[in-house]
Amino acid sequence: MAIEGGCHCGAIRYRVNGELLGVIHCHCSDCRRWHGNYSAYAVAKLADFEFLSGEDTLKWYESSTKARRGFCPQCGSSIFKDNKDGEKIVLSVGAIDAPTGLSFLKNIFEDSKGDYYALPGA
Ligand SMILES: [Zn+2]
Ligand SMILES: [Zn+2]
């Protein structure tokens, strides 16, 4: 299974040659502020991941000591989260080309969720 994705303007494109487990919705305050709402992520092994274009264009924002977030400076799409463990890269599911073949896996940081929505489910 190979999936491809990229930012809104198309400058940054990538491919993953391997399995993605499913969609994780993160309700932490960092994600909600960064994405404008809770985030939808799928985790890829770094070994399965490759840039097709735009690796030099991509910018990283250090959102905490443990995580950085990758975005396109031309169109503003926030497309990656990197937990700096050197093994995985976290993909924003909305930037993956359809059909993703993915389905809901779980919610995380539910205690930090906004008061303006119900938790998403399967
Ligand atoms: Zn872009
Ligand atoms: Zn989060």
PDB file of C-alpha atoms and ligand atoms in Angstrom:
ATOM      1  CA  MET A   1       0.000   0.000   0.000  1.00  0.00           C
ATOM      2  CA  ALA A   2       1.352   3.407  -0.963  1.00  0.00           C
ATOM      3  CA  ILE A   3      -0.292   6.705  -0.190  1.00  0.00           C
ATOM      4  CA  GLU A   4       0.626  10.187  -1.322  1.00  0.00           C
ATOM      5  CA  GLY A   5      -0.163  13.578   0.092  1.00  0.00           C
ATOM      6  CA  GLY A   6       0.861  17.179   0.122  1.00  0.00           C
ATOM      7  CA  CYS A   7       0.105  20.771   0.982  1.00  0.00           C
ATOM      8  CA  HIS A   8      -2.634  22.910  -0.570  1.00  0.00           C
ATOM      9  CA  CYS A   9      -0.419  24.709  -3.120  1.00  0.00           C
ATOM     10  CA  GLY A  10       1.309  21.487  -4.155  1.00  0.00           C
ATOM     11  CA  ALA A  11       4.864  22.649  -3.406  1.00  0.00           C
ATOM     12  CA  ILE A  12       5.352  19.883  -0.849  1.00  0.00           C
ATOM     13  CA  ARG A  13       4.498  16.320  -1.879  1.00  0.00           C
ATOM     14  CA  TYR A  14       5.323  13.023  -0.210  1.00  0.00           C
ATOM     15  CA  ARG A  15       4.760   9.291  -0.475  1.00  0.00           C
ATOM     16  CA  VAL A  16       4.507   6.573   2.160  1.00  0.00           C
ATOM     17  CA  ASN A  17       5.321   3.037   1.057  1.00  0.00           C
ATOM     18  CA  GLY A  18       3.795   1.120   3.938  1.00  0.00           C
ATOM     19  CA  GLU A  19       0.928   0.727   6.361  1.00  0.00           C
ATOM     20  CA  LEU A  20      -0.737   3.558   8.225  1.00  0.00           C
ATOM     21  CA  LEU A  21      -2.636   2.272  11.235  1.00  0.00           C
ATOM     22  CA  GLY A  22      -5.636   4.571  11.329  1.00  0.00           C
ATOM     23  CA  VAL A  23      -6.802   8.003  12.249  1.00  0.00           C
ATOM     24  CA  ILE A  24      -5.935   9.452  15.633  1.00  0.00           C
ATOM     25  CA  HIS A  25      -7.805  12.561  16.714  1.00  0.00           C
ATOM     26  CA  CYS A  26      -5.680  14.637  19.089  1.00  0.00           C
ATOM     27  CA  HIS A  27      -7.547  17.095  21.299  1.00  0.00           C
ATOM     28  CA  CYS A  28      -4.543  18.669  23.055  1.00  0.00           C
ATOM     29  CA  SER A  29      -4.427  22.450  23.230  1.00  0.00           C
ATOM     30  CA  ASP A  30      -1.286  22.620  21.047  1.00  0.00           C
ATOM     31  CA  CYS A  31      -3.033  20.761  18.216  1.00  0.00           C
ATOM     32  CA  ARG A  32      -6.253  22.721  18.530  1.00  0.00           C
ATOM     33  CA  ARG A  33      -4.439  26.044  18.364  1.00  0.00           C
ATOM     34  CA  TRP A  34      -2.121  24.956  15.552  1.00  0.00           C
ATOM     35  CA  HIS A  35      -4.771  23.324  13.322  1.00  0.00           C
ATOM     36  CA  GLY A  36      -7.693  25.553  14.295  1.00  0.00           C
ATOM     37  CA  ASN A  37      -9.509  22.530  15.717  1.00  0.00           C
ATOM     38  CA  TYR A  38      -8.631  19.048  16.939  1.00  0.00           C
ATOM     39  CA  SER A  39      -6.184  17.260  14.662  1.00  0.00           C
ATOM     40  CA  ALA A  40      -6.562  14.093  12.591  1.00  0.00           C
ATOM     41  CA  TYR A  41      -3.307  12.184  12.261  1.00  0.00           C
ATOM     42  CA  ALA A  42      -1.962   8.964  10.816  1.00  0.00           C
ATOM     43  CA  VAL A  43       1.463   7.686  11.838  1.00  0.00           C
ATOM     44  CA  ALA A  44       4.018   6.496   9.284  1.00  0.00           C
ATOM     45  CA  LYS A  45       7.377   4.845   9.794  1.00  0.00           C
ATOM     46  CA  LEU A  46      10.141   7.243   8.791  1.00  0.00           C
ATOM     47  CA  ALA A  47      11.720   4.355   6.871  1.00  0.00           C
ATOM     48  CA  ASP A  48       8.590   4.182   4.663  1.00  0.00           C
ATOM     49  CA  PHE A  49       8.432   7.926   4.084  1.00  0.00           C
ATOM     50  CA  GLU A  50       9.907   9.927   1.200  1.00  0.00           C
ATOM     51  CA  PHE A  51       9.550  13.453  -0.115  1.00  0.00           C
ATOM     52  CA  LEU A  52       8.546  13.764  -3.771  1.00  0.00           C
ATOM     53  CA  SER A  53       9.048  17.550  -3.759  1.00  0.00           C
ATOM     54  CA  GLY A  54       9.416  20.539  -1.493  1.00  0.00           C
ATOM     55  CA  GLU A  55      11.676  19.165   1.232  1.00  0.00           C
ATOM     56  CA  ASP A  56      13.656  22.433   1.031  1.00  0.00           C
ATOM     57  CA  THR A  57      10.463  24.522   1.133  1.00  0.00           C
ATOM     58  CA  LEU A  58       9.054  22.871   4.247  1.00  0.00           C
ATOM     59  CA  LYS A  59       9.438  24.794   7.511  1.00  0.00           C
ATOM     60  CA  TRP A  60       9.414  23.301  11.012  1.00  0.00           C
ATOM     61  CA  TYR A  61       7.906  25.008  14.041  1.00  0.00           C
ATOM     62  CA  GLU A  62       9.075  23.837  17.469  1.00  0.00           C
ATOM     63  CA  SER A  63       5.766  23.543  19.330  1.00  0.00           C
ATOM     64  CA  SER A  64       7.344  22.012  22.439  1.00  0.00           C
ATOM     65  CA  THR A  65      10.587  20.401  23.537  1.00  0.00           C
ATOM     66  CA  LYS A  66       9.222  17.026  22.351  1.00  0.00           C
ATOM     67  CA  ALA A  67       7.511  17.916  19.095  1.00  0.00           C
ATOM     68  CA  ARG A  68       7.900  20.001  15.991  1.00  0.00           C
ATOM     69  CA  ARG A  69       5.319  20.691  13.319  1.00  0.00           C
ATOM     70  CA  GLY A  70       5.978  20.903   9.599  1.00  0.00           C
ATOM     71  CA  PHE A  71       4.150  23.358   7.361  1.00  0.00           C
ATOM     72  CA  CYS A  72       4.296  24.943   3.925  1.00  0.00           C
ATOM     73  CA  PRO A  73       5.357  28.617   4.141  1.00  0.00           C
ATOM     74  CA  GLN A  74       3.692  29.353   0.780  1.00  0.00           C
ATOM     75  CA  CYS A  75       0.150  28.156   1.518  1.00  0.00           C
ATOM     76  CA  GLY A  76       0.236  27.590   5.290  1.00  0.00           C
ATOM     77  CA  SER A  77      -0.875  23.936   5.258  1.00  0.00           C
ATOM     78  CA  SER A  78       0.166  22.144   8.449  1.00  0.00           C
ATOM     79  CA  ILE A  79       0.990  18.688   7.197  1.00  0.00           C
ATOM     80  CA  PHE A  80       3.424  17.005   9.620  1.00  0.00           C
ATOM     81  CA  LYS A  81       4.069  16.483  13.276  1.00  0.00           C
ATOM     82  CA  ASP A  82       7.412  15.026  14.307  1.00  0.00           C
ATOM     83  CA  ASN A  83       7.902  13.666  17.813  1.00  0.00           C
ATOM     84  CA  LYS A  84      11.679  13.733  17.273  1.00  0.00           C
ATOM     85  CA  ASP A  85      12.041  10.027  18.048  1.00  0.00           C
ATOM     86  CA  GLY A  86      13.698   9.395  14.682  1.00  0.00           C
ATOM     87  CA  GLU A  87      11.382   6.468  13.895  1.00  0.00           C
ATOM     88  CA  LYS A  88       8.019   7.924  12.962  1.00  0.00           C
ATOM     89  CA  ILE A  89       6.464  10.903  11.240  1.00  0.00           C
ATOM     90  CA  VAL A  90       2.902  11.957  11.952  1.00  0.00           C
ATOM     91  CA  LEU A  91       0.829  12.981   8.923  1.00  0.00           C
ATOM     92  CA  SER A  92      -2.146  15.332   8.923  1.00  0.00           C
ATOM     93  CA  VAL A  93      -4.836  13.113   7.404  1.00  0.00           C
ATOM     94  CA  GLY A  94      -6.542  16.002   5.611  1.00  0.00           C
ATOM     95  CA  ALA A  95      -3.439  16.417   3.436  1.00  0.00           C
ATOM     96  CA  ILE A  96      -3.450  12.781   2.259  1.00  0.00           C
ATOM     97  CA  ASP A  97      -4.837  12.251  -1.251  1.00  0.00           C
ATOM     98  CA  ALA A  98      -8.192  10.470  -1.515  1.00  0.00           C
ATOM     99  CA  PRO A  99      -8.989   7.678  -1.170  1.00  0.00           C
ATOM    100  CA  THR A 100      -6.943   7.307   2.019  1.00  0.00           C
ATOM    101  CA  GLY A 101      -8.324   3.860   2.892  1.00  0.00           C
ATOM    102  CA  LEU A 102      -8.069   4.916   6.542  1.00  0.00           C
ATOM    103  CA  SER A 103     -10.657   4.795   9.294  1.00  0.00           C
ATOM    104  CA  PHE A 104     -11.043   6.070  12.844  1.00  0.00           C
ATOM    105  CA  LEU A 105      -8.684   4.505  15.392  1.00  0.00           C
ATOM    106  CA  LYS A 106      -8.876   6.526  18.605  1.00  0.00           C
ATOM    107  CA  ASN A 107      -9.071   9.846  20.385  1.00  0.00           C
ATOM    108  CA  ILE A 108      -6.159  11.097  22.508  1.00  0.00           C
ATOM    109  CA  PHE A 109      -5.937  13.946  25.034  1.00  0.00           C
ATOM    110  CA  GLU A 110      -9.725  13.901  25.399  1.00  0.00           C
ATOM    111  CA  ASP A 111      -9.394  15.791  28.698  1.00  0.00           C
ATOM    112  CA  SER A 112      -8.072  18.819  26.783  1.00  0.00           C
ATOM    113  CA  LYS A 113     -10.842  18.867  24.180  1.00  0.00           C
ATOM    114  CA  GLY A 114     -12.698  22.068  23.361  1.00  0.00           C
ATOM    115  CA  ASP A 115     -16.105  22.647  24.923  1.00  0.00           C
ATOM    116  CA  TYR A 116     -17.660  23.422  21.550  1.00  0.00           C
ATOM    117  CA  TYR A 117     -17.816  19.886  20.080  1.00  0.00           C
ATOM    118  CA  ALA A 118     -18.493  16.257  20.964  1.00  0.00           C
ATOM    119  CA  LEU A 119     -15.700  13.664  20.698  1.00  0.00           C
ATOM    120  CA  PRO A 120     -15.518  12.146  17.229  1.00  0.00           C
ATOM    121  CA  GLY A 121     -16.133   8.390  17.099  1.00  0.00           C
ATOM    122  CA  ALA A 122     -15.954   5.456  14.758  1.00  0.00           C
TER     123      ALA A 122
HETATM  124 ZN    ZN B   1       1.929  24.689   0.013  1.00  0.00          ZN
HETATM  125 ZN    ZN B   2      -2.165  17.160  20.008  1.00  0.00          ZN
END
